[in-house]
PDB file of C-alpha atoms in Angstrom:
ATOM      1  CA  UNK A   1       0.000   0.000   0.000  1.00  0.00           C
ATOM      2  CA  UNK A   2       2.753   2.190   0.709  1.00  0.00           C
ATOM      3  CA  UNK A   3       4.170   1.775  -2.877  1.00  0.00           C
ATOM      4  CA  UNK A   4       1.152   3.334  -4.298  1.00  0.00           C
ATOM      5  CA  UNK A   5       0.868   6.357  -2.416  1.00  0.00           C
ATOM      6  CA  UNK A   6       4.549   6.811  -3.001  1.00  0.00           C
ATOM      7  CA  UNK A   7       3.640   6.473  -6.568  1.00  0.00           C
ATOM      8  CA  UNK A   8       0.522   8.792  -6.619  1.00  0.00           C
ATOM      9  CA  UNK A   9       2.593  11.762  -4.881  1.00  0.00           C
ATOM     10  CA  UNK A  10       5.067  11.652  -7.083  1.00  0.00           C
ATOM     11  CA  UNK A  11       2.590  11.666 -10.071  1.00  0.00           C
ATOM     12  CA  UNK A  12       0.553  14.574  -8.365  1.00  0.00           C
ATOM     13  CA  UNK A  13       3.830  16.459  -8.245  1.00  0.00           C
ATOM     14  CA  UNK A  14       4.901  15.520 -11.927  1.00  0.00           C
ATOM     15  CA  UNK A  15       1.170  17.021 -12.986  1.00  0.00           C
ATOM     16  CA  UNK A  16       1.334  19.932 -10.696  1.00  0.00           C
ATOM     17  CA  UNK A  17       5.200  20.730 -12.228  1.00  0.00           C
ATOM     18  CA  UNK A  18       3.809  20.515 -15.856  1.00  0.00           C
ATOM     19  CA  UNK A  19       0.833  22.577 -15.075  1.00  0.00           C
ATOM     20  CA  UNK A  20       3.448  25.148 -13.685  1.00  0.00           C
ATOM     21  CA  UNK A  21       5.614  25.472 -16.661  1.00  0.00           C
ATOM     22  CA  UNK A  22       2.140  25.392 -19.041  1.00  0.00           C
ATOM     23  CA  UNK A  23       1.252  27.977 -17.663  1.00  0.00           C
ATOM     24  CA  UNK A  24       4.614  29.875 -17.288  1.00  0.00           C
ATOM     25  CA  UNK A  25       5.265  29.438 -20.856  1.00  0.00           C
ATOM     26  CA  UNK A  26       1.925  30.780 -22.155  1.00  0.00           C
ATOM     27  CA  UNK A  27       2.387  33.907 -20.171  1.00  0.00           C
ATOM     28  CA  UNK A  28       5.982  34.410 -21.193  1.00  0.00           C
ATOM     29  CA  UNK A  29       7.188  32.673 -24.081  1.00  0.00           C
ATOM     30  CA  UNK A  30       3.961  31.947 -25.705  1.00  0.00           C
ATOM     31  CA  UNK A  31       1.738  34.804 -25.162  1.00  0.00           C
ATOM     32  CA  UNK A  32      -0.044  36.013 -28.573  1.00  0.00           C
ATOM     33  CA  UNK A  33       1.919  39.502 -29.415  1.00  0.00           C
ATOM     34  CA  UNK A  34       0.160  41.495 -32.045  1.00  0.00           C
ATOM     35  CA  UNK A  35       1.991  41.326 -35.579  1.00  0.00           C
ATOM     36  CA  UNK A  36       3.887  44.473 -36.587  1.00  0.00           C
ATOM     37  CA  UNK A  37       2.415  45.747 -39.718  1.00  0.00           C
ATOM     38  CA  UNK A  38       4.753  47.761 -41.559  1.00  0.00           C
ATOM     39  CA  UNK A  39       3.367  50.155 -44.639  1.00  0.00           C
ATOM     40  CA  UNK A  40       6.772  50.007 -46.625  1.00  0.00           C
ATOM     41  CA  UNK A  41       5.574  51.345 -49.842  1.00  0.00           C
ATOM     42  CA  UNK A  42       2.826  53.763 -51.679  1.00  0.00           C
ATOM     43  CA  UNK A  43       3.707  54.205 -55.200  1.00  0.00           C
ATOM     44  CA  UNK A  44       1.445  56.144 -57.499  1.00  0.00           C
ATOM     45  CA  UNK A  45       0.367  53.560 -60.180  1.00  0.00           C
ATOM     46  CA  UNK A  46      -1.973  55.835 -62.363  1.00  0.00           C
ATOM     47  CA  UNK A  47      -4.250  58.890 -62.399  1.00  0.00           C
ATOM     48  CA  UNK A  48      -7.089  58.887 -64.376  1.00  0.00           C
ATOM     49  CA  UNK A  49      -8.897  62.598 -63.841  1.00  0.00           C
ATOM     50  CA  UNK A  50     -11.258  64.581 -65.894  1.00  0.00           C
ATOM     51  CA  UNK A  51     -12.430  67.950 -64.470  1.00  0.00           C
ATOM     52  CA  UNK A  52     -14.707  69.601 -63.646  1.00  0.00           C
ATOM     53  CA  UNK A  53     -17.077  66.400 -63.423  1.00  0.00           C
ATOM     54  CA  UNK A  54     -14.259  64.904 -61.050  1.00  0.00           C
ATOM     55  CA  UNK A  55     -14.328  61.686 -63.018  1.00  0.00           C
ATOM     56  CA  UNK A  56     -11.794  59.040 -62.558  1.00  0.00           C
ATOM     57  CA  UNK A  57      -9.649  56.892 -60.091  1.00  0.00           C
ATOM     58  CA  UNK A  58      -6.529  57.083 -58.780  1.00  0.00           C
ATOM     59  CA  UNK A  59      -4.595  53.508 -58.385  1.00  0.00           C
ATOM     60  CA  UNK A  60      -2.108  53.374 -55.952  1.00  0.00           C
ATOM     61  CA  UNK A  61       0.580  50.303 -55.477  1.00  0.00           C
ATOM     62  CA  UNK A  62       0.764  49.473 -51.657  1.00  0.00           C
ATOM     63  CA  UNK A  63       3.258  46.961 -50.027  1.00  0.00           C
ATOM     64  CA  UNK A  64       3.129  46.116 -46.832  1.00  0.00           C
ATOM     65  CA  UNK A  65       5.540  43.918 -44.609  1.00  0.00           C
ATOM     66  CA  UNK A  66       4.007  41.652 -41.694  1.00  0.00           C
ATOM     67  CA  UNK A  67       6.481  40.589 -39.090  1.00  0.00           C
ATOM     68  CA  UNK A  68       4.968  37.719 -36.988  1.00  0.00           C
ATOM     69  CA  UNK A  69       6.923  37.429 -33.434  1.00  0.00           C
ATOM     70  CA  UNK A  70       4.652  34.718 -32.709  1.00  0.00           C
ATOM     71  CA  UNK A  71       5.605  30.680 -32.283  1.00  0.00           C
ATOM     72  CA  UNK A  72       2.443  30.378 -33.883  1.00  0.00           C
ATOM     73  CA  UNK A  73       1.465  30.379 -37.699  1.00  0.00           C
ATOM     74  CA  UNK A  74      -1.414  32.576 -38.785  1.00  0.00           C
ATOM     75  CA  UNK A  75      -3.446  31.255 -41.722  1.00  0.00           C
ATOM     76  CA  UNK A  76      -6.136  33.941 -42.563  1.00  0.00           C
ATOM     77  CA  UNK A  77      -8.895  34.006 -45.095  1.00  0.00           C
ATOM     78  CA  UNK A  78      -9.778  35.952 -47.728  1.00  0.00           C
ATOM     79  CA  UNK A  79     -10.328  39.945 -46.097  1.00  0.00           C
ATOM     80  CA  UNK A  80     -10.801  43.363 -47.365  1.00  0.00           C
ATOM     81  CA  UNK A  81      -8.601  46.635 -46.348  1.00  0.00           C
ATOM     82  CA  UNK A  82     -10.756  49.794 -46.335  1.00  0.00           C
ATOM     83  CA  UNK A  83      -9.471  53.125 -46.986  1.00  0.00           C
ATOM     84  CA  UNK A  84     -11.459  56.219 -45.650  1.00  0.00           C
ATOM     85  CA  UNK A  85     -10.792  59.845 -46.419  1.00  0.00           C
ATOM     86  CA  UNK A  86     -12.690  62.512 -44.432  1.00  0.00           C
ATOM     87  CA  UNK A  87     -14.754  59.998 -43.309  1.00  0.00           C
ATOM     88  CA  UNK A  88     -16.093  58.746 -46.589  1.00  0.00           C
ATOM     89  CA  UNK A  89     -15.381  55.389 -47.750  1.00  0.00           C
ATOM     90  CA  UNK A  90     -13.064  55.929 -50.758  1.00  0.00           C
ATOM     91  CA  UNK A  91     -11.448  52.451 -51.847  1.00  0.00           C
ATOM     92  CA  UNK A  92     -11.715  48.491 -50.511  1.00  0.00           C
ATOM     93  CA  UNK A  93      -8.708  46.805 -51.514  1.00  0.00           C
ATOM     94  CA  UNK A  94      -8.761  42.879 -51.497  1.00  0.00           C
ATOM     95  CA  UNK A  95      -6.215  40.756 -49.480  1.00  0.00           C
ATOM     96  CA  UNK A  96      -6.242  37.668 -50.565  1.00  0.00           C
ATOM     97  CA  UNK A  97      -6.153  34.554 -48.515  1.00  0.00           C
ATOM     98  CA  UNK A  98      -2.834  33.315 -47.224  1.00  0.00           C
ATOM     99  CA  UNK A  99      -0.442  32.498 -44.046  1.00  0.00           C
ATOM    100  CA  UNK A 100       2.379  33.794 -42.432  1.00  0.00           C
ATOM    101  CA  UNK A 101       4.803  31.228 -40.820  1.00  0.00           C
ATOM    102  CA  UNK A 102       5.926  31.419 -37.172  1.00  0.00           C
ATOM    103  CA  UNK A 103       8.395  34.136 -36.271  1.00  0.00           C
ATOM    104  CA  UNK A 104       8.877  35.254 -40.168  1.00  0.00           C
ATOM    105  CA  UNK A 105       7.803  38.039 -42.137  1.00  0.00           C
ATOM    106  CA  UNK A 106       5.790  38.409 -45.229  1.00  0.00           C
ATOM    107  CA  UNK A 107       5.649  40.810 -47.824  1.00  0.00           C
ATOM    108  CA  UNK A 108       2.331  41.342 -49.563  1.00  0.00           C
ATOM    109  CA  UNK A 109       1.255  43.520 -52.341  1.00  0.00           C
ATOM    110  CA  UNK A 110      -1.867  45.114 -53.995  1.00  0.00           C
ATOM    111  CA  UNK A 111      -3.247  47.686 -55.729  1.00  0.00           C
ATOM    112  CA  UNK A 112      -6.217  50.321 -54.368  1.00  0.00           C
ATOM    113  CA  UNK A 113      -8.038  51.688 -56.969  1.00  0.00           C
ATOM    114  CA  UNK A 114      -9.434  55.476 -55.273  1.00  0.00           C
ATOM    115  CA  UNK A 115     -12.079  56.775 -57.432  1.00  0.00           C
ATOM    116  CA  UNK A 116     -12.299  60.717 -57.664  1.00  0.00           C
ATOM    117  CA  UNK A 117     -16.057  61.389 -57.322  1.00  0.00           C
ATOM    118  CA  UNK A 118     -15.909  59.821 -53.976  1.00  0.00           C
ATOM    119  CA  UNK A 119     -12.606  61.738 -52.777  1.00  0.00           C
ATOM    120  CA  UNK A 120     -13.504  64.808 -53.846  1.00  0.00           C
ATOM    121  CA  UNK A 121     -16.908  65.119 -51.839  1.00  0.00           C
ATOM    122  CA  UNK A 122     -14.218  64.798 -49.201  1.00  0.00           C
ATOM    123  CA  UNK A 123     -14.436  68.665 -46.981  1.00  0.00           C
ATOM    124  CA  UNK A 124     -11.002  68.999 -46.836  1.00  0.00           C
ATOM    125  CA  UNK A 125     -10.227  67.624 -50.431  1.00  0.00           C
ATOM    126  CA  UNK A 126      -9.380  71.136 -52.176  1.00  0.00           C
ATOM    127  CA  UNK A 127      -6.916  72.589 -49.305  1.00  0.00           C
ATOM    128  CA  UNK A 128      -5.184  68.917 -48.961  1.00  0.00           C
ATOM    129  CA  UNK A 129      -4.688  68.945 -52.586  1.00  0.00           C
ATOM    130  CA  UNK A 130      -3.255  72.373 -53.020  1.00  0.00           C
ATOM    131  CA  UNK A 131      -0.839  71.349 -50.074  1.00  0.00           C
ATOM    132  CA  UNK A 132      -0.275  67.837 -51.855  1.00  0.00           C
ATOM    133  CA  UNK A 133      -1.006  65.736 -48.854  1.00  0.00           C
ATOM    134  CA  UNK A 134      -4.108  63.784 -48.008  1.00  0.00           C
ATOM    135  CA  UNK A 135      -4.559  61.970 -44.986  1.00  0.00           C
ATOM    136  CA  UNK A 136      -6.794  58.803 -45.075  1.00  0.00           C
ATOM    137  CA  UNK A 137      -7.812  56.050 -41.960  1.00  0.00           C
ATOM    138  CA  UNK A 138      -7.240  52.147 -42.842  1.00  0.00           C
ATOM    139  CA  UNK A 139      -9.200  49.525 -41.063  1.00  0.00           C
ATOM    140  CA  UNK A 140      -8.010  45.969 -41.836  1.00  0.00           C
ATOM    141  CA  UNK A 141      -9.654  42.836 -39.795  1.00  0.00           C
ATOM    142  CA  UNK A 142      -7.950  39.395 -40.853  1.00  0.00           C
ATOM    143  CA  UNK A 143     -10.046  36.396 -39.875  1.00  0.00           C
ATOM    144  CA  UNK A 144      -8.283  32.620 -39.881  1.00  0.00           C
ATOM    145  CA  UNK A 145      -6.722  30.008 -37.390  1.00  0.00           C
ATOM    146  CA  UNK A 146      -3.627  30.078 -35.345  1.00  0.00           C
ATOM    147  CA  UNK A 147      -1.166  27.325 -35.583  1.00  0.00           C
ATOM    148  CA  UNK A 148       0.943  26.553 -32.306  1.00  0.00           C
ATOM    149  CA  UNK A 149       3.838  24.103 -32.923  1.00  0.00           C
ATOM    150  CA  UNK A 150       1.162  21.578 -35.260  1.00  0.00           C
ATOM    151  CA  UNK A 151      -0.739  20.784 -32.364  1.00  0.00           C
ATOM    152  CA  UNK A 152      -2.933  23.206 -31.174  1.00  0.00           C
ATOM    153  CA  UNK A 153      -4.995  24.952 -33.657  1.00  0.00           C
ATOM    154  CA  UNK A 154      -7.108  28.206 -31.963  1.00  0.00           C
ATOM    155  CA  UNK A 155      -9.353  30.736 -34.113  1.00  0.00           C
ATOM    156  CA  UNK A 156      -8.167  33.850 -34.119  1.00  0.00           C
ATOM    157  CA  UNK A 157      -8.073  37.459 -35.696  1.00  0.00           C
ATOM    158  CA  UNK A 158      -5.832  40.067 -36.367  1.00  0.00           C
ATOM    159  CA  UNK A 159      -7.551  43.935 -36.432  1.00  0.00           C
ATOM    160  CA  UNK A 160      -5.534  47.392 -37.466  1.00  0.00           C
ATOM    161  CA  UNK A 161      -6.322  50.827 -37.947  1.00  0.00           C
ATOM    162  CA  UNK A 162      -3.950  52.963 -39.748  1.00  0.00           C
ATOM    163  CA  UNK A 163      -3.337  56.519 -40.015  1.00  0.00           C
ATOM    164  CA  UNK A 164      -1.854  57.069 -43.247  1.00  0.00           C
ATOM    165  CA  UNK A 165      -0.193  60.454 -44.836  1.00  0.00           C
ATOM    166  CA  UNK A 166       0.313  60.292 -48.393  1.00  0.00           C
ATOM    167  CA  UNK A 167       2.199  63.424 -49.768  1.00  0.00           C
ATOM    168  CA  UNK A 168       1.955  64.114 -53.691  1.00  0.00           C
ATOM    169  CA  UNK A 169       5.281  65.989 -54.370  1.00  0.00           C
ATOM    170  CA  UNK A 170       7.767  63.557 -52.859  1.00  0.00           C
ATOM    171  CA  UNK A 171       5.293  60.516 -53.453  1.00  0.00           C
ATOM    172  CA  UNK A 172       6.192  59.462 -50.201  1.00  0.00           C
ATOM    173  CA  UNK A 173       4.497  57.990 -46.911  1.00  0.00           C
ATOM    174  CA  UNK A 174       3.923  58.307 -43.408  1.00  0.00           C
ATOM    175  CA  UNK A 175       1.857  55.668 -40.890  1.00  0.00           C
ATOM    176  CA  UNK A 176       0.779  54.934 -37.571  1.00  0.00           C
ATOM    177  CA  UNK A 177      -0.605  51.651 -36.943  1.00  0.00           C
ATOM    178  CA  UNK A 178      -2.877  50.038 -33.962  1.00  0.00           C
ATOM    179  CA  UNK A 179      -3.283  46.676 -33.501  1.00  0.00           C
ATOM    180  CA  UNK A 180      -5.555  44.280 -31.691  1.00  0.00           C
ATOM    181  CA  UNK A 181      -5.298  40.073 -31.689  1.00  0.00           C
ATOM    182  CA  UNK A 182      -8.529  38.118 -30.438  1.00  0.00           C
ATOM    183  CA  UNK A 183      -7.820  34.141 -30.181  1.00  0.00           C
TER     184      UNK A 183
END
């Protein structure tokens, strides 16, 4: 009889240990921190204007690099970006479905097609345009799983907001990015 109790301590302490370091590890190593999303690139693709109806689109080439700290994998379905100036809804650009690997960064590239008629009922469109900078709001939400190590697989999704400065002289950029994870 004594053998067994012997034997049942030391598997209560061997449970007990491994609970421990679970639960150390998730709230060290393994806790969920929220990708960096880097805007690396806004190239003007094309302008396609006709005045005074304020016809046309604007396409613009975006790349953006995601840098995953995570140990998990992030497989995401198929999402849309949208792209808000002065409040208005201006563009939707798609993101295609796709996954990021553990601790590794992806670039990914698309084009936004901005149509005139609905930046120009913009208030500010006239002064932002003599100045040559326009400042839109980016809301991206990527739905999918989360892959720890190939065993445990947890839904999950990835939200960010963007302020974004585009500047028409220079064709250069400027960002700020929020981020929020939900598993």
């Amino acid at each position: 009889m004594g053998r067994w109790k012997i034997c049942c301590v030391v598997s209560a302490i061997l449970v007990v240990v491994v609970v421990v370091v679970s639960v150390t590890l998730y709230f060290t190593l393994f806790k969920p921190k929220h990708p960096k999303i880097i805007l690396q690139s806004v190239t003007i693709e094309s302008v396609r204007l006709a005045f005074p109806d304020a016809k046309g689109n604007v396409t613009l080439g975006l790349t953006v690099m995601v840098d995953n700290p995570n140990y998990g994998g992030f497989k995401y379905d198929n999402s849309t970006a949208y792209i808000n100036y002065g409040g208005n809804l201006v563009a939707e650009a798609p993101i295609g479905e796709d996954s990021i690997s553990p601790r590794s960064k992806k670039t990914i590239s698309t084009s936004v097609i901005i149509f005139a008629d609905k930046l120009v009922t913009g208030r500010d469109f006239w002064s932002d345009f003599f100045i040559g900078a326009f400042n839109f709001t980016s809301s991206t939400t990527l739905h999918g799983k989360v892959n720890v190590f190939k065993i445990f697989k947890l839904k999950g999704s990835s939200s960010s907001y963007c302020n974004i400065s585009v500047f028409l002289h220079n064709q250069t950029t400027d960002s700020v990015c929020t981020y929020k994870i939900k598993l």
